[in-house]
CSV table of C-alpha atoms and ligand atoms in Angstrom, one decimal:
chain,number,residue,atom,x,y,z
A,1,MET,CA,132.8,37.6,61.3
A,2,ARG,CA,136.5,36.7,61.7
A,3,ILE,CA,139.4,36.9,59.3
A,4,GLY,CA,142.1,34.8,60.9
A,5,THR,CA,142.1,36.1,64.4
A,6,VAL,CA,140.8,39.5,63.4
A,7,GLU,CA,137.2,40.3,64.4
A,8,ILE,CA,135.2,42.3,61.9
A,9,PRO,CA,132.3,44.0,63.6
A,10,ASN,CA,130.0,44.3,60.5
A,11,ARG,CA,129.9,43.5,56.8
A,12,PHE,CA,130.8,46.9,55.3
A,13,VAL,CA,134.3,47.6,54.1
A,14,LEU,CA,136.0,50.9,53.0
A,15,ALA,CA,137.8,50.2,49.7
A,16,PRO,CA,141.4,51.3,49.2
A,17,LEU,CA,141.3,54.7,47.4
A,18,ALA,CA,144.7,56.2,46.3
A,19,GLY,CA,144.8,59.9,46.7
A,20,ILE,CA,141.7,59.9,48.9
A,21,SER,CA,142.2,57.6,51.9
A,22,CYS,CA,143.9,60.0,54.3
A,23,THR,CA,143.7,59.3,58.0
A,24,ALA,CA,140.8,61.7,58.6
A,25,PHE,CA,138.8,60.3,55.8
A,26,ARG,CA,139.4,56.7,57.0
A,27,MET,CA,138.4,57.8,60.6
A,28,LEU,CA,135.2,59.5,59.3
A,29,CYS,CA,134.2,56.3,57.5
A,30,LYS,CA,134.9,54.3,60.7
A,31,GLU,CA,132.9,56.7,62.8
A,32,ASN,CA,130.0,56.2,60.3
A,33,GLY,CA,130.2,52.4,60.8
A,34,ALA,CA,132.7,50.9,58.3
A,35,GLY,CA,133.6,47.5,59.8
A,36,LEU,CA,137.0,47.1,58.0
A,37,ILE,CA,139.2,49.9,56.7
A,38,TYR,CA,141.7,49.6,53.8
A,39,THR,CA,144.6,52.0,53.4
A,40,GLN,CA,145.3,53.1,49.9
A,41,MET,CA,147.9,51.1,48.0
A,42,ILE,CA,151.5,51.5,49.0
A,43,ASP,CA,154.3,50.9,46.6
A,44,THR,CA,156.5,48.1,48.0
A,45,VAL,CA,159.7,49.7,46.6
A,46,LEU,CA,159.0,53.0,48.3
A,47,ILE,CA,158.1,51.6,51.7
A,48,SER,CA,160.7,48.9,52.0
A,49,GLY,CA,163.5,51.5,52.3
A,50,LYS,CA,161.9,53.5,55.1
A,51,THR,CA,162.7,53.3,58.8
A,52,GLN,CA,160.0,52.0,61.2
A,53,ASN,CA,159.4,55.5,62.4
A,54,ASP,CA,158.9,56.8,58.9
A,55,VAL,CA,156.6,53.9,58.1
A,56,LYS,CA,154.5,54.6,61.2
A,57,GLN,CA,154.2,58.3,60.3
A,58,PHE,CA,153.5,57.5,56.7
A,59,LEU,CA,150.6,55.1,57.5
A,60,ASN,CA,149.4,57.2,60.4
A,61,ILE,CA,146.9,54.6,61.5
A,62,GLN,CA,144.9,55.5,64.6
A,63,GLU,CA,143.7,52.9,67.1
A,64,MET,CA,140.0,53.8,66.5
A,65,GLU,CA,140.3,52.8,62.8
A,66,ARG,CA,141.1,49.2,63.6
A,67,PRO,CA,140.8,46.6,62.1
A,68,VAL,CA,142.9,48.0,59.3
A,69,THR,CA,144.1,46.3,56.1
A,70,VAL,CA,147.3,47.8,54.7
A,71,GLN,CA,147.4,47.4,50.9
A,72,LEU,CA,150.7,46.8,49.1
A,73,ILE,CA,151.4,47.0,45.3
A,74,GLY,CA,154.4,45.4,43.8
A,75,SER,CA,155.6,42.5,41.6
A,76,GLU,CA,159.1,41.9,42.9
A,77,THR,CA,159.3,39.2,45.6
A,78,ASN,CA,162.2,40.7,47.7
A,79,ALA,CA,160.7,44.2,47.8
A,80,LEU,CA,157.4,42.7,48.7
A,81,ILE,CA,158.9,40.7,51.6
A,82,LYS,CA,160.6,43.8,52.9
A,83,ALA,CA,157.4,45.8,52.6
A,84,VAL,CA,155.4,43.2,54.5
A,85,GLN,CA,158.0,43.3,57.2
A,86,ALA,CA,157.9,47.1,57.3
A,87,VAL,CA,154.1,47.4,57.7
A,88,GLU,CA,153.4,44.2,59.7
A,89,GLU,CA,153.6,45.9,63.1
A,90,PHE,CA,151.0,48.5,62.1
A,91,ALA,CA,148.6,46.3,60.1
A,92,ASP,CA,145.8,43.9,61.2
A,93,ILE,CA,145.7,42.4,57.6
A,94,ILE,CA,148.1,42.8,54.7
A,95,ASP,CA,146.7,42.9,51.2
A,96,LEU,CA,148.2,42.6,47.7
A,97,ASN,CA,146.8,44.8,45.0
A,98,VAL,CA,145.9,42.6,42.0
A,99,GLY,CA,143.5,45.0,40.3
A,100,CYS,CA,145.3,48.3,39.7
A,101,ILE,CA,145.1,49.4,36.0
A,102,GLU,CA,147.5,52.4,36.1
A,103,ASP,CA,149.9,52.1,33.1
A,104,ASP,CA,153.0,52.7,35.2
A,105,TYR,CA,152.2,49.8,37.4
A,106,LEU,CA,151.0,47.5,34.6
A,107,LYS,CA,154.3,48.1,32.8
A,108,LYS,CA,156.1,46.8,35.9
A,109,GLY,CA,153.9,43.7,36.1
A,110,CYS,CA,152.0,45.0,39.2
A,111,GLY,CA,148.3,45.1,40.0
A,112,ALA,CA,145.9,43.7,37.3
A,113,ALA,CA,149.0,42.5,35.2
A,114,LEU,CA,149.3,39.7,37.8
A,115,LEU,CA,145.9,38.3,36.5
A,116,LYS,CA,147.9,37.4,33.3
A,117,ASP,CA,150.9,35.9,35.2
A,118,LEU,CA,149.4,33.4,37.7
A,119,PRO,CA,152.8,31.7,38.6
A,120,LYS,CA,154.1,35.1,39.6
A,121,LEU,CA,150.9,35.9,41.6
A,122,GLU,CA,151.2,32.6,43.4
A,123,ALA,CA,154.8,33.1,44.3
A,124,LEU,CA,154.2,36.6,45.6
A,125,LEU,CA,151.2,35.5,47.8
A,126,LYS,CA,153.1,32.5,49.1
A,127,ALA,CA,156.0,34.8,50.0
A,128,MET,CA,153.7,37.1,51.9
A,129,VAL,CA,152.1,34.2,53.8
A,130,ASP,CA,155.5,32.8,54.7
A,131,THR,CA,156.7,36.2,55.9
A,132,THR,CA,154.0,37.2,58.3
A,133,GLU,CA,151.8,35.8,61.0
A,134,LYS,CA,149.2,38.4,60.1
A,135,PRO,CA,146.3,37.4,57.8
A,136,VAL,CA,147.1,38.1,54.1
A,137,SER,CA,144.5,39.2,51.6
A,138,ALA,CA,144.3,39.9,47.9
A,139,LYS,CA,142.1,42.3,45.9
A,140,ILE,CA,141.4,41.1,42.4
A,141,ARG,CA,139.4,42.0,39.3
A,142,ILE,CA,137.4,39.2,37.5
A,143,GLY,CA,139.9,38.9,34.7
A,144,TRP,CA,142.0,40.9,32.1
A,145,ASP,CA,139.3,41.3,29.5
A,146,ASN,CA,136.0,39.7,28.4
A,147,GLN,CA,137.9,37.0,26.5
A,148,HIS,CA,139.9,36.2,29.7
A,149,ILE,CA,137.6,36.1,32.6
A,150,ASN,CA,139.6,34.0,35.1
A,151,GLY,CA,138.3,35.3,38.4
A,152,VAL,CA,137.3,31.8,39.7
A,153,ALA,CA,140.7,30.3,38.9
A,154,VAL,CA,142.5,33.3,40.4
A,155,ALA,CA,140.4,33.0,43.6
A,156,GLN,CA,141.2,29.3,43.9
A,157,LEU,CA,144.9,30.0,43.4
A,158,VAL,CA,144.7,32.8,46.1
A,159,GLU,CA,143.0,30.5,48.5
A,160,ASN,CA,145.5,27.7,47.9
A,161,ALA,CA,148.4,30.1,48.5
A,162,GLY,CA,147.2,30.4,52.1
A,163,VAL,CA,145.5,33.8,51.8
A,164,SER,CA,142.8,34.5,54.4
A,165,VAL,CA,140.4,36.8,52.5
A,166,ILE,CA,139.8,38.0,49.0
A,167,SER,CA,138.0,41.0,47.6
A,168,VAL,CA,136.6,41.0,44.1
A,169,HIS,CA,136.0,44.1,42.0
A,170,GLY,CA,133.5,42.7,39.5
A,171,ARG,CA,135.0,44.2,36.4
A,172,THR,CA,137.8,43.2,34.0
A,173,ALA,CA,141.0,45.3,33.9
A,174,ASP,CA,140.0,46.3,30.3
A,175,GLN,CA,136.7,47.7,31.6
A,176,GLY,CA,138.4,50.2,33.9
A,177,TYR,CA,135.5,51.6,35.8
A,178,ALA,CA,133.0,51.5,32.9
A,179,GLY,CA,130.2,49.2,32.2
A,180,LYS,CA,128.3,47.0,34.6
A,181,VAL,CA,129.7,45.1,37.5
A,182,ASN,CA,129.5,41.3,37.0
A,183,TRP,CA,128.1,39.9,40.2
A,184,THR,CA,127.5,36.4,38.7
A,185,ILE,CA,131.3,35.9,38.8
A,186,MET,CA,131.5,37.1,42.4
A,187,ARG,CA,128.8,34.6,43.3
A,188,GLN,CA,130.7,31.8,41.5
A,189,ILE,CA,133.9,32.7,43.3
A,190,LYS,CA,132.0,32.6,46.7
A,191,GLU,CA,130.6,29.2,45.8
A,192,LYS,CA,134.0,27.8,44.8
A,193,ILE,CA,136.2,28.8,47.8
A,194,LYS,CA,136.0,28.7,51.6
A,195,ILE,CA,137.8,31.9,52.6
A,196,PRO,CA,135.6,35.0,53.1
A,197,VAL,CA,134.9,36.9,49.9
A,198,ILE,CA,134.4,40.7,49.8
A,199,ALA,CA,132.1,41.8,46.9
A,200,ASN,CA,133.0,45.2,45.3
A,201,GLY,CA,131.7,47.5,42.7
A,202,ASP,CA,129.1,50.2,42.2
A,203,VAL,CA,127.6,50.1,45.6
A,204,THR,CA,125.9,53.5,46.1
A,205,SER,CA,124.0,53.2,49.4
A,206,TYR,CA,123.8,51.0,52.5
A,207,ASN,CA,120.8,49.2,51.0
A,208,SER,CA,122.5,48.5,47.6
A,209,GLY,CA,125.4,47.1,49.7
A,210,LEU,CA,123.0,44.7,51.4
A,211,SER,CA,121.5,43.8,48.0
A,212,LEU,CA,124.9,43.0,46.6
A,213,LEU,CA,125.6,40.8,49.6
A,214,LEU,CA,122.3,38.9,48.9
A,215,LYS,CA,122.9,38.6,45.2
A,216,THR,CA,126.4,37.3,45.5
A,217,GLY,CA,126.2,35.4,48.8
A,218,CYS,CA,129.5,37.1,49.7
A,219,ASP,CA,130.6,37.7,53.3
A,220,LEU,CA,131.4,41.4,53.1
A,221,VAL,CA,130.8,44.3,50.8
A,222,MET,CA,133.3,47.0,49.9
A,223,ILE,CA,132.5,50.6,48.9
A,224,GLY,CA,134.9,52.9,47.1
A,225,ARG,CA,133.7,55.9,45.0
A,226,GLN,CA,130.5,56.4,46.9
A,227,ALA,CA,132.4,56.7,50.2
A,228,GLN,CA,134.6,59.4,48.6
A,229,HIS,CA,131.5,61.6,48.4
A,230,CYS,CA,129.6,60.1,51.3
A,231,PRO,CA,131.8,58.7,54.0
A,232,TRP,CA,128.4,58.2,55.8
A,233,VAL,CA,127.3,55.5,53.2
A,234,PHE,CA,128.2,52.9,55.9
A,235,GLN,CA,125.2,53.8,57.9
A,236,GLN,CA,121.5,53.6,57.1
A,237,LYS,CA,120.3,56.8,58.9
A,238,PRO,CA,120.2,60.2,57.1
A,239,VAL,CA,123.0,62.6,58.2
A,240,ASP,CA,123.6,66.3,58.3
A,241,ILE,CA,126.2,66.7,55.5
A,242,LYS,CA,127.5,70.0,56.9
A,243,GLN,CA,128.2,68.4,60.3
A,244,GLN,CA,129.9,65.5,58.6
A,245,ILE,CA,132.2,67.9,56.7
A,246,LEU,CA,133.0,69.9,59.8
A,247,ARG,CA,133.8,66.6,61.6
A,248,PHE,CA,136.2,65.7,58.8
A,249,ILE,CA,138.0,69.0,59.1
A,250,GLU,CA,138.2,68.5,62.9
A,251,LEU,CA,139.7,65.0,62.5
A,252,TYR,CA,142.1,66.3,59.8
A,253,GLU,CA,143.4,69.2,62.0
A,254,GLN,CA,143.8,66.8,64.9
A,255,TYR,CA,145.4,63.7,63.3
A,256,GLU,CA,146.8,64.5,59.8
A,257,VAL,CA,150.5,64.9,59.4
A,258,ARG,CA,150.4,67.0,56.2
A,259,GLN,CA,147.9,69.8,57.3
A,260,SER,CA,147.3,70.7,53.6
A,261,PRO,CA,144.5,73.2,52.8
A,262,VAL,CA,144.5,71.8,49.2
A,263,GLU,CA,143.8,68.3,50.5
A,264,VAL,CA,141.0,69.5,52.8
A,265,ALA,CA,139.4,71.6,50.0
A,266,ASP,CA,139.4,68.5,47.8
A,267,HIS,CA,137.6,66.4,50.4
A,268,VAL,CA,135.1,69.2,51.2
A,269,PHE,CA,134.3,69.6,47.5
A,270,TRP,CA,133.7,65.9,47.1
A,271,MET,CA,131.5,65.7,50.2
A,272,LEU,CA,129.5,68.7,49.0
A,273,ARG,CA,128.3,66.8,45.9
A,274,ASP,CA,124.9,66.0,47.4
A,275,PHE,CA,124.6,69.2,49.4
A,276,LYS,CA,121.9,71.6,48.2
A,277,THR,CA,123.3,75.1,47.8
A,278,SER,CA,123.3,77.9,45.2
A,279,GLU,CA,127.0,78.5,45.9
A,280,ASP,CA,129.6,77.4,43.3
A,281,THR,CA,131.3,74.9,45.6
A,282,LYS,CA,134.3,74.7,43.3
A,283,LYS,CA,135.4,78.0,44.9
A,284,VAL,CA,136.4,76.1,48.0
A,285,HIS,CA,139.6,75.3,46.1
A,286,LEU,CA,140.5,79.0,46.1
A,287,ILE,CA,140.6,79.2,49.9
A,288,GLN,CA,144.1,79.4,51.4
A,289,THR,CA,143.9,78.1,55.0
A,290,ILE,CA,142.0,75.3,56.8
A,291,PRO,CA,140.3,77.7,59.3
A,292,GLN,CA,139.0,79.7,56.4
A,293,ILE,CA,137.6,76.5,54.8
A,294,THR,CA,135.8,75.7,58.1
A,295,ARG,CA,134.2,79.2,58.0
A,296,TYR,CA,133.2,78.7,54.4
A,297,VAL,CA,131.5,75.4,55.2
A,298,LYS,CA,129.7,76.9,58.2
A,299,ARG,CA,128.3,79.7,56.1
A,300,LEU,CA,126.8,77.4,53.4
B,1,FMN,C1,140.4,57.3,42.8
B,1,FMN,C2,140.4,55.9,43.0
B,1,FMN,C3,141.5,55.3,43.7
B,1,FMN,C4,141.6,53.9,43.8
B,1,FMN,N1,142.7,53.4,44.5
B,1,FMN,C5,142.8,52.1,44.7
B,1,FMN,C6,143.9,51.5,45.4
B,1,FMN,O1,144.8,52.2,45.9
B,1,FMN,N2,143.9,50.1,45.5
B,1,FMN,C7,143.0,49.3,45.0
B,1,FMN,O2,143.0,48.1,45.1
B,1,FMN,N3,141.9,49.8,44.3
B,1,FMN,C8,141.8,51.2,44.2
B,1,FMN,N4,140.7,51.7,43.6
B,1,FMN,C9,139.6,50.8,43.2
B,1,FMN,C10,138.6,50.8,44.3
B,1,FMN,O3,139.1,50.3,45.5
B,1,FMN,C11,137.3,49.9,43.9
B,1,FMN,O4,137.8,48.6,43.7
B,1,FMN,C12,136.6,50.4,42.7
B,1,FMN,O5,136.5,51.8,42.7
B,1,FMN,C13,135.2,49.8,42.6
B,1,FMN,O6,134.4,50.0,43.7
B,1,FMN,P1,133.4,51.2,43.8
B,1,FMN,O7,132.4,51.0,42.6
B,1,FMN,O8,132.7,51.1,45.1
B,1,FMN,O9,134.1,52.5,43.6
B,1,FMN,C14,140.6,53.1,43.4
B,1,FMN,C15,139.5,53.6,42.7
B,1,FMN,C16,139.4,55.0,42.5
B,1,FMN,C17,138.2,55.5,41.8
């Protein structure tokens, strides 16, 4: 599977997850078999003022993670162009967020708000394509609300703007994360356009990922929330959860810039969701240092 010149080794994609996708988390997903890694969304206004060294440190992408899609969020053409130029050197693919439903971003016309302003969306995507040689992608929802499901039209616009790959979260903005994912629209999008389509929404296991691929005919499948709890969802084989968590901490200590015990405790707590223990795992948040968190996990 290729996106532009970028080779994708398999059909499973790690979704962008703001507040979750630190370097160690992305690396653990990669070690477990994710074929394409997205960074979390990055605000174009924040990134465009940074030096190349700061951008490099901020993204902190390791070679073993590649290929990596760097996701941007913004609605202002000049800032977007500057942001593309800032991340280009470090990204294999550059993505525009067209699905975020956070109020602060919607107010500024970013994310899912662009589903209601197609001329603006088209101008932004064309500006990205004109700015970089790297493949550009877009991550959309299927529409604003049930009365305005325009996923197929948006996907056609995205393709015509010169974008190389599109991912589709099968919900409207109005739905947030509730209700069922609409895979019929994903299939219709796949049937109407030629660029690769990534299906996204509610995949809870490797096999349910395969079944979403079958139902929709899409080329790739993207996993978000299940990966937060199970970065091993990208592989079929059962894993030792404790070993996975210890590996996460090891990667974090080796590669992460922040070295924050709070961040490690968050991830450990999320990954312990399916671990059988009589301990109250919330208590991991009370631990003050990363080595103490490691000892806590070993004792479980
Ligand atoms: C905590 C959280 C953070 C997210 N951050 C982003 C983001 O930065 N960019 C984006 O396009 N989508 C973001 N999403 C949406 C996911 O990428 C994905 O589209 C959505 O969760 C549906 O997939 P899932 O059912 O596999 O989780 C986020 C979702 C969650 C729950």
